[in-house]
Amino acid sequence: PLRAVIFDLDGVIADTAVVHRSAWEKLAQEIDAPFDEVLAERMKGVDRRGSLEILLERAPRAYTEAEKDELGERKNRYYREQIGSFGPGNLLPGARHAVEATRNAGLRVGLASASRNAPLLLERLGIADLFDYIVDASTIERSKPDPEIFLAAAAGLGVAPAACLGVEDAAAGIASIRAAGMVAVGVGHREALGEADVVLPGLTAFRIGEFVEDQDRATAE
Ligand code: G6P
Ligand code: MG
């Protein structure tokens, strides 16, 4: 049976996917690197350095490791400037309710975000206490689409991966969930979430009861 739900943060719970995107776009303009939809979609869910490497694929020149550190820090400054004024109003519609409904159904709740800003953001959104386990992004070696982060969340919750459901807004995240052996729920548009088992337009459509029943049925078969 289903015992835990592991949520991604940016673009699933917090309205921050657009903030990450605009910070990267600003950096792209400064270094004359092309930036488009395809690139932005590929960067979603990928950690800071991994996202930077994607951006630099088509940059007009090569960068040293020290320069890359500076570029990553610069992007993070742009991002932090934006989330500095964030509060509970920056939760995505249905997010708080989806997490609370999951808890009320007796399931454990985890967070698998690649963002080093996740703890700060959770405090600002006022939902830090709703999670049983939050993966520390700085301990993860391999970025999504690798399953490491979702497996770490399951381990931290003390639940087998097969009894977990993962929720993501990025293709890299869906791939990570599937590779971890969990049911993958995508939030957003089907085209961008290829391998998702279920796609919802947003968390307002999240019904924990339906997922519990589906899993019970699958186990019985
Ligand atoms: C999340 C976002 C990505 C971001 C990554 C790292 O996964 O979806 O867009 O690049 O976190 O965030 P950070 O806050 O550590 O730079
Ligand atoms: Mg995300």
Short mmCIF file of C-alpha atoms and ligand atoms in Angstrom, two decimals:
data_model
loop_
_atom_site.label_atom_id
_atom_site.label_comp_id
_atom_site.label_asym_id
_atom_site.label_seq_id
_atom_site.Cartn_x
_atom_site.Cartn_y
_atom_site.Cartn_z
CA PRO A 1 0.00 0.00 0.00
CA LEU A 2 0.94 3.63 -0.45
CA ARG A 3 2.72 4.94 2.65
CA ALA A 4 4.38 8.22 1.61
CA VAL A 5 4.25 11.09 -0.85
CA ILE A 6 7.45 12.90 -1.79
CA PHE A 7 7.02 16.36 -3.25
CA ASP A 8 9.35 18.47 -5.34
CA LEU A 9 9.32 22.12 -4.24
CA ASP A 10 9.98 24.57 -7.08
CA GLY A 11 7.08 24.57 -9.53
CA VAL A 12 5.04 22.07 -7.50
CA ILE A 13 4.55 23.69 -4.09
CA ALA A 14 6.24 27.06 -4.52
CA ASP A 15 5.70 29.47 -7.38
CA THR A 16 9.46 29.66 -7.97
CA ALA A 17 10.06 27.83 -11.28
CA VAL A 18 9.50 31.17 -13.01
CA VAL A 19 11.88 32.90 -10.60
CA HIS A 20 14.71 30.41 -11.27
CA ARG A 21 14.02 30.79 -14.95
CA SER A 22 14.16 34.58 -15.00
CA ALA A 23 17.38 34.58 -12.94
CA TRP A 24 19.00 32.23 -15.47
CA GLU A 25 17.67 34.32 -18.35
CA LYS A 26 19.21 37.46 -16.88
CA LEU A 27 22.56 35.69 -16.52
CA ALA A 28 22.28 34.34 -20.08
CA GLN A 29 21.84 37.86 -21.41
CA GLU A 30 24.86 39.09 -19.49
CA ILE A 31 27.13 36.44 -20.99
CA ASP A 32 25.53 36.52 -24.47
CA ALA A 33 24.36 32.92 -24.26
CA PRO A 34 21.18 32.02 -26.17
CA PHE A 35 18.16 31.21 -23.99
CA ASP A 36 14.90 29.67 -25.13
CA GLU A 37 11.97 27.50 -24.04
CA VAL A 38 13.71 24.22 -24.78
CA LEU A 39 16.72 25.23 -22.69
CA ALA A 40 14.54 26.51 -19.84
CA GLU A 41 12.59 23.24 -19.76
CA ARG A 42 15.80 21.16 -19.70
CA MET A 43 17.16 23.20 -16.77
CA LYS A 44 14.06 22.61 -14.62
CA GLY A 45 14.70 20.44 -11.58
CA VAL A 46 18.42 20.20 -12.33
CA ASP A 47 20.82 21.45 -9.63
CA ARG A 48 22.60 24.80 -9.85
CA ARG A 49 25.84 23.62 -11.46
CA GLY A 50 24.05 21.21 -13.77
CA SER A 51 21.73 23.98 -14.95
CA LEU A 52 24.71 26.27 -15.53
CA GLU A 53 26.42 23.59 -17.64
CA ILE A 54 23.27 23.36 -19.79
CA LEU A 55 23.28 27.15 -20.24
CA LEU A 56 26.99 27.18 -21.13
CA GLU A 57 26.62 24.53 -23.86
CA ARG A 58 25.92 27.31 -26.33
CA ALA A 59 27.84 30.16 -24.68
CA PRO A 60 30.23 32.04 -26.98
CA ARG A 61 33.27 31.07 -24.92
CA ALA A 62 34.53 28.51 -22.40
CA TYR A 63 34.64 29.24 -18.67
CA THR A 64 37.09 28.13 -15.96
CA GLU A 65 35.85 26.37 -12.83
CA ALA A 66 36.36 29.57 -10.80
CA GLU A 67 34.37 31.57 -13.33
CA LYS A 68 31.59 28.97 -13.22
CA ASP A 69 31.47 29.31 -9.45
CA GLU A 70 31.02 33.05 -9.85
CA LEU A 71 28.28 32.62 -12.48
CA GLY A 72 26.38 30.22 -10.22
CA GLU A 73 26.67 32.62 -7.29
CA ARG A 74 25.51 35.50 -9.45
CA LYS A 75 22.42 33.60 -10.58
CA ASN A 76 21.71 32.72 -6.96
CA ARG A 77 21.91 36.39 -5.97
CA TYR A 78 19.32 37.28 -8.63
CA TYR A 79 17.12 34.43 -7.39
CA ARG A 80 17.47 35.44 -3.72
CA GLU A 81 16.60 39.06 -4.51
CA GLN A 82 13.25 37.83 -5.85
CA ILE A 83 12.34 35.38 -3.09
CA GLY A 84 13.32 37.85 -0.37
CA SER A 85 9.78 39.19 -0.36
CA PHE A 86 8.10 35.76 -0.55
CA GLY A 87 5.47 34.62 1.96
CA PRO A 88 2.55 32.15 2.17
CA GLY A 89 0.95 33.94 -0.80
CA ASN A 90 3.63 32.42 -3.03
CA LEU A 91 2.43 28.87 -2.45
CA LEU A 92 0.95 27.42 -5.64
CA PRO A 93 -2.85 26.85 -5.59
CA GLY A 94 -3.80 23.64 -3.80
CA ALA A 95 -0.28 23.02 -2.47
CA ARG A 96 -0.91 23.43 1.22
CA HIS A 97 -4.13 21.44 1.02
CA ALA A 98 -2.47 18.57 -0.90
CA VAL A 99 0.23 18.23 1.75
CA GLU A 100 -2.24 18.45 4.64
CA ALA A 101 -4.64 15.97 3.02
CA THR A 102 -1.73 13.53 2.61
CA ARG A 103 -0.85 13.84 6.30
CA ASN A 104 -4.50 13.51 7.32
CA ALA A 105 -4.75 10.30 5.28
CA GLY A 106 -2.06 8.88 7.57
CA LEU A 107 0.76 9.01 5.01
CA ARG A 108 4.25 10.36 5.54
CA VAL A 109 5.32 13.46 3.63
CA GLY A 110 8.79 14.09 2.21
CA LEU A 111 10.49 16.82 0.22
CA ALA A 112 12.99 16.11 -2.57
CA SER A 113 14.26 19.46 -3.83
CA ALA A 114 17.63 19.98 -5.49
CA SER A 115 17.57 23.57 -4.26
CA ARG A 116 19.94 24.71 -1.54
CA ASN A 117 17.41 27.48 -0.92
CA ALA A 118 14.69 24.94 0.02
CA PRO A 119 14.92 25.35 3.83
CA LEU A 120 14.73 29.15 3.55
CA LEU A 121 11.83 28.94 1.13
CA LEU A 122 9.85 26.50 3.32
CA GLU A 123 10.21 28.88 6.26
CA ARG A 124 9.06 31.83 4.19
CA LEU A 125 6.06 29.89 2.83
CA GLY A 126 5.18 28.83 6.37
CA ILE A 127 5.02 25.09 5.65
CA ALA A 128 8.34 23.77 7.03
CA ASP A 129 6.55 21.88 9.84
CA LEU A 130 4.32 19.94 7.42
CA PHE A 131 7.17 17.69 6.21
CA ASP A 132 8.34 14.56 8.01
CA TYR A 133 11.63 14.51 6.12
CA ILE A 134 13.43 17.05 3.94
CA VAL A 135 16.41 15.93 1.88
CA ASP A 136 19.47 18.11 2.40
CA ALA A 137 20.38 18.98 -1.21
CA SER A 138 24.02 19.52 -0.27
CA THR A 139 24.36 15.79 0.54
CA ILE A 140 23.18 14.67 -2.91
CA GLU A 141 25.93 13.76 -5.38
CA ARG A 142 23.92 13.12 -8.54
CA SER A 143 21.34 15.57 -9.83
CA LYS A 144 17.88 14.58 -11.08
CA PRO A 145 17.26 12.63 -13.39
CA ASP A 146 19.36 10.30 -11.19
CA PRO A 147 17.10 8.60 -8.59
CA GLU A 148 19.44 9.42 -5.66
CA ILE A 149 17.40 12.30 -4.21
CA PHE A 150 14.05 10.45 -4.21
CA LEU A 151 15.70 7.32 -2.79
CA ALA A 152 17.26 9.46 -0.04
CA ALA A 153 13.83 10.89 0.78
CA ALA A 154 12.28 7.41 1.00
CA ALA A 155 15.14 6.22 3.22
CA GLY A 156 14.77 9.28 5.46
CA LEU A 157 11.04 8.57 5.80
CA GLY A 158 11.72 4.90 6.49
CA VAL A 159 9.44 3.81 3.63
CA ALA A 160 10.24 1.41 0.76
CA PRO A 161 10.45 3.23 -2.61
CA ALA A 162 7.66 1.04 -4.03
CA ALA A 163 5.31 2.43 -1.36
CA CYS A 164 6.08 6.03 -2.33
CA LEU A 165 4.54 8.39 -4.84
CA GLY A 166 6.60 11.30 -6.22
CA VAL A 167 5.24 14.62 -7.47
CA GLU A 168 7.21 16.71 -9.99
CA ASP A 169 6.88 19.52 -12.55
CA ALA A 170 10.04 18.74 -14.54
CA ALA A 171 10.99 15.97 -16.95
CA ALA A 172 14.27 15.41 -15.05
CA GLY A 173 12.27 14.95 -11.84
CA ILE A 174 9.79 12.50 -13.37
CA ALA A 175 12.72 10.44 -14.68
CA SER A 176 14.26 10.49 -11.18
CA ILE A 177 11.01 9.26 -9.57
CA ARG A 178 10.55 6.48 -12.13
CA ALA A 179 14.17 5.36 -11.78
CA ALA A 180 13.61 5.20 -8.00
CA GLY A 181 10.76 2.72 -8.64
CA MET A 182 7.99 5.06 -7.48
CA VAL A 183 4.71 6.12 -9.06
CA ALA A 184 5.31 9.46 -10.82
CA VAL A 185 2.72 12.22 -10.76
CA GLY A 186 3.47 15.11 -13.09
CA VAL A 187 2.14 18.61 -12.55
CA GLY A 188 1.80 20.77 -15.67
CA HIS A 189 1.65 19.87 -19.37
CA ARG A 190 1.87 16.29 -20.63
CA GLU A 191 4.40 17.24 -23.40
CA ALA A 192 6.95 18.34 -20.79
CA LEU A 193 6.39 15.33 -18.50
CA GLY A 194 6.88 12.42 -20.88
CA GLU A 195 7.20 9.42 -18.57
CA ALA A 196 4.75 10.48 -15.85
CA ASP A 197 2.19 7.83 -14.78
CA VAL A 198 -0.42 10.54 -14.15
CA VAL A 199 -0.47 14.21 -15.20
CA LEU A 200 -2.42 16.83 -13.26
CA PRO A 201 -2.79 20.48 -14.30
CA GLY A 202 -1.87 21.54 -10.74
CA LEU A 203 -2.15 20.44 -7.10
CA THR A 204 -5.76 21.66 -6.89
CA ALA A 205 -6.53 18.43 -8.78
CA PHE A 206 -4.51 16.25 -6.34
CA ARG A 207 -6.77 13.66 -4.63
CA ILE A 208 -4.76 11.53 -2.23
CA GLY A 209 -7.65 9.07 -1.82
CA GLU A 210 -7.51 8.11 -5.51
CA PHE A 211 -3.80 7.33 -5.33
CA VAL A 212 -4.25 5.23 -2.19
CA GLU A 213 -7.00 3.22 -3.93
CA ASP A 214 -4.97 2.78 -7.14
CA GLN A 215 -2.02 1.44 -5.18
CA ASP A 216 -4.25 -0.94 -3.16
CA ARG A 217 -5.68 -2.28 -6.41
CA ALA A 218 -2.22 -2.70 -7.97
CA THR A 219 -1.00 -4.58 -4.89
CA ALA A 220 -4.05 -6.87 -4.92
CA GLU A 221 -3.53 -7.84 -8.58
C1 G6P B 1 15.36 23.20 -8.19
C2 G6P B 1 14.90 24.03 -9.36
C3 G6P B 1 16.03 24.29 -10.31
C4 G6P B 1 17.25 24.83 -9.58
C5 G6P B 1 17.67 23.87 -8.47
C6 G6P B 1 18.86 24.38 -7.66
O1 G6P B 1 15.54 21.90 -8.61
O2 G6P B 1 13.85 23.37 -10.05
O3 G6P B 1 15.59 25.21 -11.28
O4 G6P B 1 18.33 25.00 -10.48
O5 G6P B 1 16.57 23.68 -7.62
O6 G6P B 1 18.47 25.47 -6.91
P1 G6P B 1 19.42 26.38 -6.04
O7 G6P B 1 18.44 27.18 -5.26
O8 G6P B 1 20.24 25.47 -5.17
O9 G6P B 1 20.26 27.16 -6.96
MG MG B 2 10.46 21.56 -9.80
#
